[in-house]
Short mmCIF file of C-alpha atoms in Angstrom, two decimals:
data_model
loop_
_atom_site.label_atom_id
_atom_site.label_comp_id
_atom_site.label_asym_id
_atom_site.label_seq_id
_atom_site.Cartn_x
_atom_site.Cartn_y
_atom_site.Cartn_z
CA MET A 1 144.45 98.60 116.89
CA SER A 2 141.60 97.20 114.78
CA LYS A 3 142.24 96.40 111.12
CA VAL A 4 139.80 97.00 108.26
CA LEU A 5 140.12 95.54 104.78
CA VAL A 6 138.54 97.47 101.90
CA SER A 7 138.39 95.06 98.93
CA ASP A 8 136.45 97.20 96.44
CA PRO A 9 136.95 100.83 95.42
CA ILE A 10 135.17 103.26 97.73
CA ASP A 11 135.27 107.02 98.03
CA GLN A 12 138.24 108.40 99.99
CA ILE A 13 135.94 109.96 102.57
CA GLY A 14 135.03 106.44 103.71
CA ILE A 15 138.71 105.58 104.13
CA ASP A 16 139.21 108.73 106.17
CA ILE A 17 136.35 107.84 108.54
CA LEU A 18 137.65 104.30 109.07
CA SER A 19 141.17 105.60 109.67
CA GLN A 20 139.93 107.40 112.79
CA VAL A 21 139.70 104.09 114.64
CA ALA A 22 141.56 101.46 112.63
CA GLN A 23 144.37 100.56 110.31
CA VAL A 24 142.81 100.53 106.85
CA ASP A 25 144.21 98.38 104.04
CA VAL A 26 142.80 98.94 100.55
CA LYS A 27 143.37 95.82 98.45
CA THR A 28 141.10 95.61 95.43
CA GLY A 29 140.87 92.91 92.77
CA LEU A 30 141.63 90.07 95.18
CA SER A 31 140.81 86.53 94.08
CA PRO A 32 138.67 84.40 96.44
CA ASP A 33 141.74 82.40 97.42
CA GLN A 34 143.72 85.55 98.17
CA LEU A 35 140.89 86.89 100.29
CA VAL A 36 140.69 83.65 102.27
CA GLN A 37 144.43 83.89 102.95
CA ILE A 38 144.44 87.41 104.36
CA ILE A 39 141.00 87.79 105.96
CA PRO A 40 142.00 86.19 109.32
CA ASP A 41 144.00 89.35 110.10
CA TYR A 42 141.00 91.71 109.88
CA ASP A 43 138.25 92.86 112.22
CA ALA A 44 136.08 94.35 109.49
CA LEU A 45 135.57 94.02 105.74
CA MET A 46 134.15 96.77 103.56
CA ILE A 47 132.95 95.89 100.05
CA ARG A 48 130.81 97.02 97.15
CA SER A 49 129.35 94.69 94.54
CA GLY A 50 132.68 93.39 93.22
CA THR A 51 133.67 91.17 96.16
CA ARG A 52 131.69 88.00 96.79
CA VAL A 53 131.85 87.11 100.48
CA THR A 54 131.30 83.36 100.58
CA GLN A 55 130.93 80.98 103.50
CA GLU A 56 134.56 79.95 103.06
CA ILE A 57 135.73 83.55 103.40
CA ILE A 58 133.47 84.12 106.41
CA GLU A 59 134.72 81.00 108.19
CA ALA A 60 138.31 82.08 107.50
CA GLY A 61 137.62 85.50 109.05
CA THR A 62 138.12 84.40 112.63
CA GLN A 63 138.45 88.02 113.84
CA LEU A 64 135.65 89.49 111.75
CA LYS A 65 133.06 91.53 113.63
CA ILE A 66 131.37 93.27 110.74
CA ILE A 67 130.99 93.17 106.94
CA GLY A 68 129.91 96.47 105.40
CA ARG A 69 128.35 96.61 101.93
CA ALA A 70 128.58 100.12 100.47
CA GLY A 71 125.23 99.87 98.71
CA VAL A 72 121.77 98.41 99.18
CA GLY A 73 121.86 94.77 98.06
CA VAL A 74 123.74 92.17 100.06
CA ASP A 75 123.18 89.24 97.71
CA ASN A 76 126.98 89.03 97.27
CA VAL A 77 127.32 88.22 100.98
CA ASP A 78 126.43 84.87 102.53
CA VAL A 79 124.33 86.51 105.24
CA PRO A 80 123.22 83.23 106.91
CA ALA A 81 126.85 82.12 107.24
CA ALA A 82 127.79 85.49 108.74
CA THR A 83 124.85 85.33 111.12
CA ARG A 84 125.83 81.86 112.37
CA ARG A 85 129.29 83.23 113.14
CA GLY A 86 127.86 86.28 114.90
CA ILE A 87 129.25 88.66 112.27
CA LEU A 88 127.24 91.81 111.67
CA VAL A 89 126.31 92.59 108.07
CA VAL A 90 125.41 96.22 107.34
CA ASN A 91 124.44 98.08 104.20
CA SER A 92 123.40 101.56 103.13
CA PRO A 93 119.69 101.29 102.38
CA GLU A 94 119.24 104.97 101.60
CA GLY A 95 122.62 106.13 100.30
CA ASN A 96 121.86 105.45 96.65
CA THR A 97 118.07 105.81 96.70
CA ILE A 98 117.96 108.83 94.44
CA ALA A 99 120.65 107.50 92.10
CA ALA A 100 118.87 104.17 91.57
CA ALA A 101 115.47 105.78 91.13
CA GLU A 102 116.80 108.30 88.61
CA HIS A 103 118.51 105.54 86.64
CA ALA A 104 115.25 103.60 86.39
CA LEU A 105 113.45 106.72 85.19
CA ALA A 106 116.25 107.48 82.72
CA MET A 107 116.03 103.92 81.38
CA MET A 108 112.27 104.27 80.94
CA LEU A 109 112.63 107.50 78.96
CA ALA A 110 115.59 106.26 76.92
CA LEU A 111 113.67 103.11 76.06
CA SER A 112 110.60 105.13 75.04
CA ARG A 113 112.58 107.39 72.69
CA HIS A 114 115.25 104.92 71.46
CA ILE A 115 117.95 107.32 72.65
CA PRO A 116 120.95 104.89 72.72
CA ALA A 117 120.24 103.56 69.23
CA ALA A 118 119.55 107.04 67.80
CA ASN A 119 122.80 108.30 69.32
CA GLN A 120 124.77 105.50 67.66
CA SER A 121 123.02 106.15 64.34
CA VAL A 122 123.97 109.84 64.27
CA LYS A 123 127.54 109.06 65.33
CA ALA A 124 127.73 106.64 62.37
CA GLY A 125 126.87 109.50 60.00
CA GLU A 126 123.19 108.61 59.51
CA TRP A 127 120.10 110.82 59.77
CA ASP A 128 117.28 108.30 60.12
CA ARG A 129 114.49 109.96 62.04
CA LYS A 130 111.75 107.56 60.93
CA SER A 131 113.39 104.51 62.49
CA PHE A 132 113.43 106.10 65.93
CA THR A 133 109.84 107.22 66.38
CA GLY A 134 109.12 106.82 70.05
CA VAL A 135 106.21 106.88 72.48
CA GLU A 136 105.29 109.28 75.27
CA VAL A 137 105.06 108.29 78.92
CA TYR A 138 102.39 110.97 79.54
CA LYS A 139 99.09 109.36 80.64
CA LYS A 140 100.62 105.87 80.36
CA THR A 141 100.28 103.30 83.15
CA LEU A 142 103.40 102.58 85.16
CA GLY A 143 103.43 99.43 87.27
CA ILE A 144 105.84 99.67 90.20
CA VAL A 145 106.77 96.33 91.76
CA GLY A 146 108.06 97.17 95.24
CA LEU A 147 107.19 100.48 96.90
CA GLY A 148 110.21 100.86 99.13
CA LYS A 149 112.34 103.97 99.21
CA ILE A 150 113.49 103.66 95.58
CA GLY A 151 110.10 102.63 94.24
CA SER A 152 108.46 105.46 96.18
CA HIS A 153 110.77 108.04 94.62
CA VAL A 154 110.06 106.63 91.16
CA ALA A 155 106.35 106.97 91.94
CA LYS A 156 106.79 110.59 93.04
CA VAL A 157 108.56 111.58 89.81
CA ALA A 158 106.28 109.52 87.55
CA ARG A 159 103.25 111.11 89.16
CA ALA A 160 104.68 114.54 88.31
CA MET A 161 104.90 113.34 84.68
CA GLU A 162 101.16 112.55 84.96
CA MET A 163 101.49 108.82 84.61
CA ARG A 164 98.85 106.50 86.05
CA LEU A 165 100.44 104.47 88.84
CA LEU A 166 99.76 100.87 89.81
CA ALA A 167 101.79 99.15 92.51
CA TYR A 168 102.36 95.68 93.83
CA ASP A 169 103.85 95.34 97.32
CA PRO A 170 102.56 92.60 99.64
CA PHE A 171 104.02 94.38 102.68
CA LEU A 172 102.34 97.73 102.14
CA SER A 173 98.83 98.87 103.05
CA SER A 174 96.43 100.26 100.44
CA GLU A 175 96.22 103.47 102.44
CA ARG A 176 99.99 104.03 102.31
CA ALA A 177 100.07 103.28 98.58
CA GLU A 178 97.25 105.78 97.96
CA GLN A 179 99.24 108.43 99.86
CA MET A 180 101.96 107.97 97.23
CA GLY A 181 99.47 108.27 94.41
CA CYS A 182 99.50 104.54 93.62
CA HIS A 183 96.65 102.08 93.30
CA LEU A 184 97.67 98.85 95.07
CA VAL A 185 96.81 95.78 92.98
CA ASP A 186 97.89 92.16 92.73
CA LEU A 187 100.80 91.27 90.47
CA ASP A 188 98.63 89.63 87.84
CA LEU A 189 96.56 92.77 87.29
CA LEU A 190 99.69 94.96 87.26
CA LEU A 191 101.26 92.81 84.55
CA ARG A 192 98.13 92.92 82.39
CA GLU A 193 97.41 96.67 82.63
CA SER A 194 100.82 98.36 82.74
CA ASP A 195 102.47 100.08 79.79
CA TYR A 196 105.72 100.18 81.75
CA ILE A 197 106.83 97.94 84.61
CA THR A 198 109.74 98.85 86.87
CA LEU A 199 111.12 96.44 89.46
CA HIS A 200 112.31 97.63 92.89
CA LEU A 201 112.56 94.62 95.19
CA PRO A 202 115.30 92.40 96.57
CA LYS A 203 116.35 89.08 95.14
CA THR A 204 115.01 86.30 97.35
CA PRO A 205 113.88 82.73 96.73
CA GLU A 206 110.37 84.16 96.33
CA THR A 207 111.38 86.80 93.77
CA GLN A 208 113.79 84.59 91.77
CA HIS A 209 112.45 84.60 88.17
CA MET A 210 109.31 86.41 89.30
CA ILE A 211 109.21 87.72 85.73
CA ASN A 212 109.26 84.56 83.62
CA ALA A 213 107.69 83.24 80.43
CA GLU A 214 104.29 83.00 82.10
CA SER A 215 104.52 86.54 83.49
CA LEU A 216 105.71 87.99 80.19
CA ALA A 217 102.79 86.34 78.36
CA LYS A 218 100.35 88.34 80.49
CA MET A 219 101.87 91.71 79.48
CA LYS A 220 100.67 93.96 76.67
CA PRO A 221 102.56 93.65 73.40
CA THR A 222 103.29 97.38 73.77
CA ALA A 223 104.61 97.03 77.34
CA ARG A 224 108.19 97.75 78.37
CA ILE A 225 109.96 96.44 81.48
CA ILE A 226 112.83 98.01 83.48
CA ASN A 227 115.02 96.25 86.05
CA CYS A 228 117.46 98.36 88.04
CA ALA A 229 116.99 96.28 91.20
CA ARG A 230 118.65 92.86 91.29
CA GLY A 231 119.65 90.35 88.64
CA GLY A 232 117.70 87.11 88.68
CA ILE A 233 114.28 88.66 89.24
CA ILE A 234 113.79 88.37 85.48
CA ASP A 235 114.35 85.12 83.60
CA GLU A 236 116.68 86.58 80.95
CA GLU A 237 116.26 83.72 78.48
CA ALA A 238 112.48 84.03 78.63
CA LEU A 239 112.78 87.81 78.24
CA ALA A 240 114.97 87.49 75.15
CA ILE A 241 112.45 85.13 73.54
CA ALA A 242 109.52 87.44 74.38
CA LEU A 243 111.34 90.43 72.85
CA LYS A 244 112.42 88.54 69.77
CA GLU A 245 108.86 87.28 69.16
CA GLY A 246 107.33 90.71 69.78
CA LYS A 247 105.34 89.62 72.82
CA ILE A 248 106.48 92.80 74.59
CA ALA A 249 107.88 96.03 73.12
CA GLY A 250 111.05 96.58 75.09
CA ALA A 251 113.26 96.05 78.11
CA ALA A 252 115.97 98.01 79.90
CA LEU A 253 118.27 96.12 82.27
CA ASP A 254 120.98 97.40 84.58
CA VAL A 255 121.40 94.15 86.55
CA TYR A 256 121.85 90.52 85.50
CA GLU A 257 121.80 87.00 86.88
CA SER A 258 125.54 86.78 86.31
CA GLU A 259 127.74 89.86 86.37
CA PRO A 260 129.57 90.91 84.32
CA LEU A 261 127.08 89.89 81.64
CA GLY A 262 128.49 87.04 79.59
CA GLU A 263 127.04 85.32 76.57
CA SER A 264 123.43 86.41 76.31
CA ALA A 265 120.74 86.45 73.66
CA LEU A 266 119.88 89.95 74.88
CA ARG A 267 123.08 91.28 73.31
CA ALA A 268 121.90 90.37 69.82
CA LEU A 269 118.66 92.34 70.05
CA GLY A 270 118.22 95.83 68.65
CA LYS A 271 116.78 99.12 69.83
CA GLU A 272 114.09 97.33 71.85
CA VAL A 273 116.71 96.53 74.50
CA ILE A 274 118.93 98.82 76.58
CA LEU A 275 121.69 97.22 78.65
CA THR A 276 123.84 99.13 81.17
CA PRO A 277 126.64 97.70 83.39
CA HIS A 278 125.04 97.98 86.86
CA LEU A 279 125.13 101.78 87.00
CA GLY A 280 122.18 102.30 89.37
CA ALA A 281 124.34 103.54 92.23
CA SER A 282 127.09 105.00 90.05
CA THR A 283 126.74 108.69 90.71
CA GLU A 284 129.31 110.80 92.46
CA GLU A 285 126.82 111.74 95.13
CA ALA A 286 125.70 108.17 95.78
CA GLN A 287 129.25 106.86 96.08
CA VAL A 288 130.02 109.51 98.69
CA ASN A 289 126.78 108.81 100.56
CA VAL A 290 127.20 105.03 100.78
CA ALA A 291 130.90 105.33 101.68
CA ILE A 292 130.08 107.66 104.58
CA ASP A 293 127.11 105.61 105.76
CA VAL A 294 128.85 102.22 105.83
CA ALA A 295 132.20 103.55 107.07
CA GLU A 296 130.48 105.25 110.00
CA GLN A 297 128.69 102.02 110.89
CA ILE A 298 131.92 100.01 110.79
CA ARG A 299 133.61 102.68 112.92
CA ASP A 300 130.79 102.59 115.45
CA VAL A 301 130.78 98.80 115.73
CA LEU A 302 134.55 98.73 116.26
CA LEU A 303 133.99 101.23 119.07
CA GLY A 304 131.35 98.99 120.65
CA LEU A 305 128.37 101.03 119.45
CA PRO A 306 125.31 99.71 117.52
CA ALA A 307 125.02 99.88 113.75
CA ARG A 308 122.17 101.80 112.09
CA SER A 309 121.39 99.42 109.24
CA ALA A 310 122.20 95.84 110.18
CA VAL A 311 120.54 93.40 107.81
CA ASN A 312 120.90 90.41 110.13
CA ILE A 313 119.63 91.91 113.38
CA PRO A 314 115.85 91.42 113.08
CA GLY A 315 113.71 94.46 113.67
CA LEU A 316 116.46 96.88 114.68
CA ARG A 317 115.73 99.87 112.45
CA PRO A 318 117.64 103.03 113.50
CA ASP A 319 114.56 104.81 114.83
CA LEU A 320 113.35 101.72 116.66
CA LEU A 321 116.80 101.04 118.10
CA GLU A 322 116.95 104.50 119.66
CA LYS A 323 113.47 104.10 121.14
CA LEU A 324 114.04 100.63 122.54
CA ARG A 325 117.67 100.97 123.62
CA PRO A 326 116.90 101.21 127.39
CA TYR A 327 114.54 98.22 127.16
CA LEU A 328 117.15 96.20 125.26
CA GLN A 329 119.59 96.81 128.10
CA LEU A 330 116.89 95.81 130.61
CA ALA A 331 116.11 92.63 128.63
CA GLU A 332 119.77 91.64 128.43
CA ILE A 333 120.31 92.13 132.18
CA LEU A 334 117.18 90.15 133.06
CA GLY A 335 118.18 87.37 130.65
CA ASN A 336 121.60 87.16 132.23
CA LEU A 337 120.10 87.20 135.71
CA ILE A 338 117.56 84.46 135.10
CA SER A 339 120.17 82.27 133.44
CA GLN A 340 122.25 82.32 136.60
CA LEU A 341 119.25 81.82 138.86
CA THR A 342 118.18 78.80 136.82
CA GLY A 343 121.71 77.45 137.19
CA GLY A 344 121.79 75.05 134.29
CA ARG A 345 120.26 74.19 130.96
CA VAL A 346 117.26 76.31 130.05
CA GLU A 347 114.56 74.49 128.09
CA SER A 348 112.09 77.31 127.62
CA LEU A 349 111.96 81.08 127.97
CA ASN A 350 108.78 83.13 128.18
CA VAL A 351 109.22 86.82 127.37
CA ARG A 352 106.27 88.85 128.58
CA LEU A 353 106.02 92.51 127.53
CA GLN A 354 103.79 94.45 129.91
CA GLY A 355 102.18 97.89 129.92
CA GLU A 356 103.34 100.35 127.27
CA LEU A 357 106.13 97.98 126.26
CA ALA A 358 103.47 95.60 124.92
CA SER A 359 102.67 98.05 122.12
CA ASN A 360 106.27 98.17 120.87
CA GLU A 361 108.12 95.97 118.40
CA SER A 362 108.92 92.84 120.37
CA GLN A 363 111.52 90.93 118.35
CA PRO A 364 114.53 93.10 119.33
CA VAL A 365 113.57 92.76 123.01
CA VAL A 366 113.33 88.97 122.68
CA VAL A 367 116.73 88.86 120.97
CA ALA A 368 118.26 90.98 123.75
CA ALA A 369 116.82 88.66 126.40
CA LEU A 370 118.25 85.63 124.59
CA LYS A 371 121.64 87.32 124.33
CA GLY A 372 121.66 87.85 128.08
CA LEU A 373 120.41 84.33 128.75
CA LEU A 374 123.13 82.70 126.66
CA SER A 375 126.00 85.01 127.52
CA THR A 376 126.76 83.24 130.80
CA ALA A 377 127.63 80.09 128.83
CA LEU A 378 128.84 81.46 125.50
CA GLN A 379 130.47 84.72 126.64
CA GLU A 380 131.49 86.86 123.64
CA ARG A 381 130.42 84.19 121.15
CA VAL A 382 126.80 85.27 121.44
CA ASN A 383 125.55 88.64 120.23
CA TYR A 384 122.46 90.30 118.79
CA VAL A 385 123.19 88.71 115.42
CA ASN A 386 123.30 85.05 116.39
CA ALA A 387 121.37 84.88 119.68
CA SER A 388 118.20 83.47 118.10
CA ILE A 389 120.15 80.88 116.13
CA GLU A 390 122.15 79.82 119.19
CA ALA A 391 118.94 79.43 121.20
CA LYS A 392 117.28 77.36 118.47
CA GLU A 393 120.31 75.09 118.13
CA ARG A 394 120.18 74.47 121.89
CA GLY A 395 116.50 73.53 121.76
CA ILE A 396 115.30 76.51 123.82
CA ARG A 397 111.62 77.09 123.23
CA VAL A 398 110.88 80.81 123.17
CA VAL A 399 107.38 82.11 123.83
CA GLU A 400 106.41 85.76 123.59
CA THR A 401 103.35 87.19 125.30
CA ARG A 402 101.94 90.67 125.70
CA ASP A 403 99.87 92.29 128.42
CA ALA A 404 98.91 95.91 127.85
CA ALA A 405 97.51 96.30 131.37
CA VAL A 406 99.55 98.61 133.62
CA ILE A 407 100.00 97.16 137.10
CA ASP A 408 102.91 98.73 138.99
CA TYR A 409 104.99 100.34 136.24
CA THR A 410 104.16 102.01 132.96
CA GLY A 411 106.18 99.45 131.03
CA SER A 412 107.88 96.34 132.32
CA LEU A 413 109.42 93.09 131.15
CA ARG A 414 108.94 89.69 132.74
CA LEU A 415 111.07 86.62 131.90
CA SER A 416 110.21 83.08 132.95
CA ALA A 417 112.77 80.32 132.38
CA SER A 418 112.44 76.64 133.10
CA GLY A 419 114.84 73.72 132.96
CA PRO A 420 115.88 70.56 134.81
CA ASN A 421 116.61 72.62 137.95
CA GLY A 422 113.16 74.17 138.07
CA GLU A 423 111.60 77.46 137.05
CA HIS A 424 112.44 81.06 137.91
CA THR A 425 110.88 84.39 137.00
CA VAL A 426 112.31 87.89 137.03
CA THR A 427 110.64 91.19 136.23
CA GLY A 428 112.24 94.55 135.57
CA ALA A 429 111.17 98.06 134.69
CA LEU A 430 112.53 101.47 133.82
CA LEU A 431 112.13 104.42 136.17
CA GLY A 432 111.98 108.09 135.23
CA ASP A 433 115.46 108.58 133.79
CA ASN A 434 115.58 105.08 132.28
CA GLU A 435 117.03 103.71 135.50
CA ILE A 436 116.79 99.94 135.48
CA ARG A 437 115.12 98.26 138.44
CA ILE A 438 114.59 94.60 139.24
CA THR A 439 111.02 94.62 140.53
CA ASN A 440 110.14 91.00 141.09
CA ILE A 441 111.94 87.71 141.75
CA ASP A 442 109.91 84.50 141.65
CA ASP A 443 106.77 86.54 142.31
CA PHE A 444 108.26 88.28 145.36
CA PRO A 445 108.07 92.09 144.97
CA ILE A 446 111.37 93.98 145.29
CA ASN A 447 112.86 97.18 143.89
CA VAL A 448 116.62 97.07 143.45
CA PRO A 449 119.03 98.35 140.79
CA PRO A 450 121.19 95.65 139.21
CA SER A 451 124.82 95.60 140.36
CA ARG A 452 127.97 93.73 139.42
CA HIS A 453 127.88 91.24 142.33
CA MET A 454 124.54 90.15 143.81
CA LEU A 455 123.36 87.55 146.31
CA PHE A 456 119.78 86.21 146.31
CA THR A 457 118.36 84.11 149.11
CA LEU A 458 115.07 82.33 149.67
CA HIS A 459 114.35 82.23 153.38
CA ARG A 460 111.73 82.12 156.09
CA ASP A 461 110.66 85.62 157.14
CA MET A 462 111.77 85.48 160.78
CA PRO A 463 113.81 87.58 163.18
CA GLY A 464 117.61 87.33 163.02
CA ILE A 465 118.04 86.18 159.43
CA ILE A 466 119.37 89.50 158.13
CA GLY A 467 121.72 89.92 161.08
CA LYS A 468 123.15 86.43 160.80
CA LEU A 469 123.79 86.75 157.10
CA GLY A 470 125.33 90.18 157.54
CA SER A 471 127.67 88.86 160.23
CA LEU A 472 128.71 85.92 158.08
CA LEU A 473 129.56 88.15 155.10
CA GLY A 474 131.33 90.61 157.38
CA SER A 475 133.54 87.85 158.75
CA LEU A 476 134.63 87.16 155.14
CA ASN A 477 135.36 90.87 154.51
CA VAL A 478 132.52 91.09 151.94
CA ASN A 479 130.94 94.55 152.03
CA ILE A 480 127.19 94.89 151.48
CA ALA A 481 126.29 97.91 149.30
CA SER A 482 122.53 97.53 149.64
CA MET A 483 119.93 95.03 150.82
CA GLN A 484 116.23 94.56 150.31
CA VAL A 485 113.69 91.94 151.36
CA GLY A 486 110.56 91.02 149.43
CA ARG A 487 107.77 89.03 151.02
CA LYS A 488 104.15 88.16 150.36
CA ILE A 489 102.95 87.59 153.93
CA VAL A 490 104.43 88.24 157.33
CA ARG A 491 106.58 85.30 158.56
CA GLY A 492 106.04 83.47 155.30
CA ASP A 493 108.56 82.87 152.56
CA ALA A 494 110.69 85.83 151.46
CA VAL A 495 113.56 86.70 149.18
CA MET A 496 116.53 88.84 150.12
CA VAL A 497 118.63 90.64 147.52
CA LEU A 498 122.06 91.97 148.46
CA SER A 499 124.28 94.07 146.25
CA LEU A 500 127.91 93.36 147.11
CA ASP A 501 131.10 95.31 146.53
CA ASP A 502 133.07 92.09 146.13
CA PRO A 503 132.43 88.60 144.78
CA LEU A 504 131.69 85.89 147.33
CA PRO A 505 134.52 83.48 148.12
CA ASP A 506 134.18 79.96 146.72
CA GLY A 507 132.09 77.62 148.84
CA ILE A 508 130.35 80.34 150.82
CA LEU A 509 126.90 79.43 149.48
CA ASP A 510 126.99 76.17 151.45
CA GLU A 511 127.62 78.17 154.64
CA ILE A 512 124.83 80.60 153.80
CA THR A 513 122.28 77.83 153.28
CA GLN A 514 123.23 76.39 156.68
CA VAL A 515 122.02 79.56 158.40
CA PRO A 516 118.72 78.60 160.10
CA GLY A 517 115.78 79.78 158.02
CA ILE A 518 117.64 80.17 154.70
CA ARG A 519 116.42 77.60 152.20
CA ASP A 520 118.42 78.49 149.12
CA ALA A 521 120.97 81.01 147.88
CA TYR A 522 122.22 82.12 144.49
CA THR A 523 125.10 84.34 143.47
CA VAL A 524 124.84 86.43 140.31
CA THR A 525 127.60 88.30 138.49
CA LEU A 526 126.33 90.77 135.92
CA PRO A 527 128.37 92.42 133.16
CA THR A 528 129.90 95.77 133.96
CA SER A 529 128.34 97.47 130.92
#
């Protein structure tokens, strides 16, 4: 039975879901050394923000198949290290969307009306209304940096409060921004014109200290900034100086470069700063949502099913995965097939998407083809997570091409692989009920379903070849399930594809190639699933 380690507190409903398929051990508050000691026993690890999954922990997790982060950000997981090991990393990109958006809005309003400081004043027995005169958000300009799901919800609510909305998002079209009531601008203009700025983007090398001394100097002296996204996007030292010198009016932070927040100049500031201890996802509803989402994904992966929200499988969004699933299976089978036909080191792979497939997202299909290509050599060590890395490390040059023209099938996939032993091509397509067909081998037209054991021959199209080969296999008690011949011209070269019920005995290929007219022969064993 699989074993799952839960190293941070999660809602009980997540534990219940995991318990359907695995032994679940809840051990919170582990030190890094303790985690390294016990992680080799586990197939899956479920965390929140408290556990930092380092390269050392990942390398110690020799049985790990998946790391699940019950939340959005995965900056506490060494994703590249997990990817190199073929370990899936999943998160819950939508589970705390509303919670995080509402916290950002609450911070904006609390900052505008000095609510935390006023609360403390009244509790201390004071009645000082003059010191807590605030400002309205009505008709003010809100700059939203990052219009993903959280930023979009902030925009929706802020628009209802009749704020003017600017947005900066280099991955979003102006048309889409306008649909959300936002005017898409560059970051410089957003900084200069906004009365409020709220950050909703991941922490990356590009976003590290995006808000720094130079950025803060561009802002209005009456501007206020909110960060409920990721610590490190704001240079906290520069922010403290800007606030102390009155260069901006206020800041509200829920996340920090180092958590828990240690010694910081921000602590010494007054009502112009609000600090909360990473509460963006801390609602009862959000904790239930992320626990369910991530636990279900871990359960599915342990059962051999795909995850909905893998952060290290490029391009595999849930909706796209469902749409492309039959083509991914086709790509993996063709990759496996061409690897065996090539019979050695592959130096380059050309993935050609044809017909309607050419209009789809290509990266998942390429990854599936690479997984199939490498699986003959690497077996279970290669998967959708690390296939691209494994191919790069082996010097395989991957070229992707598209051809929207429909020739024989509505959508088809063609792989060409070359290496020291020569070049081979295979083409496959999906029929009506997503039935996979191999439709071309080395430019010879065929139409056969893939099977577990297959024999391919290159031969001269001449009488007696089929009978001689059939007799030879019959003498070895090998049953032929189906056979098809593909040729370009009569009595020219041809290929023959046989689906076999049994694997060929060792050494039989030499006998096959000695049959007059047969020039070459290849055996292929495809996975059962």
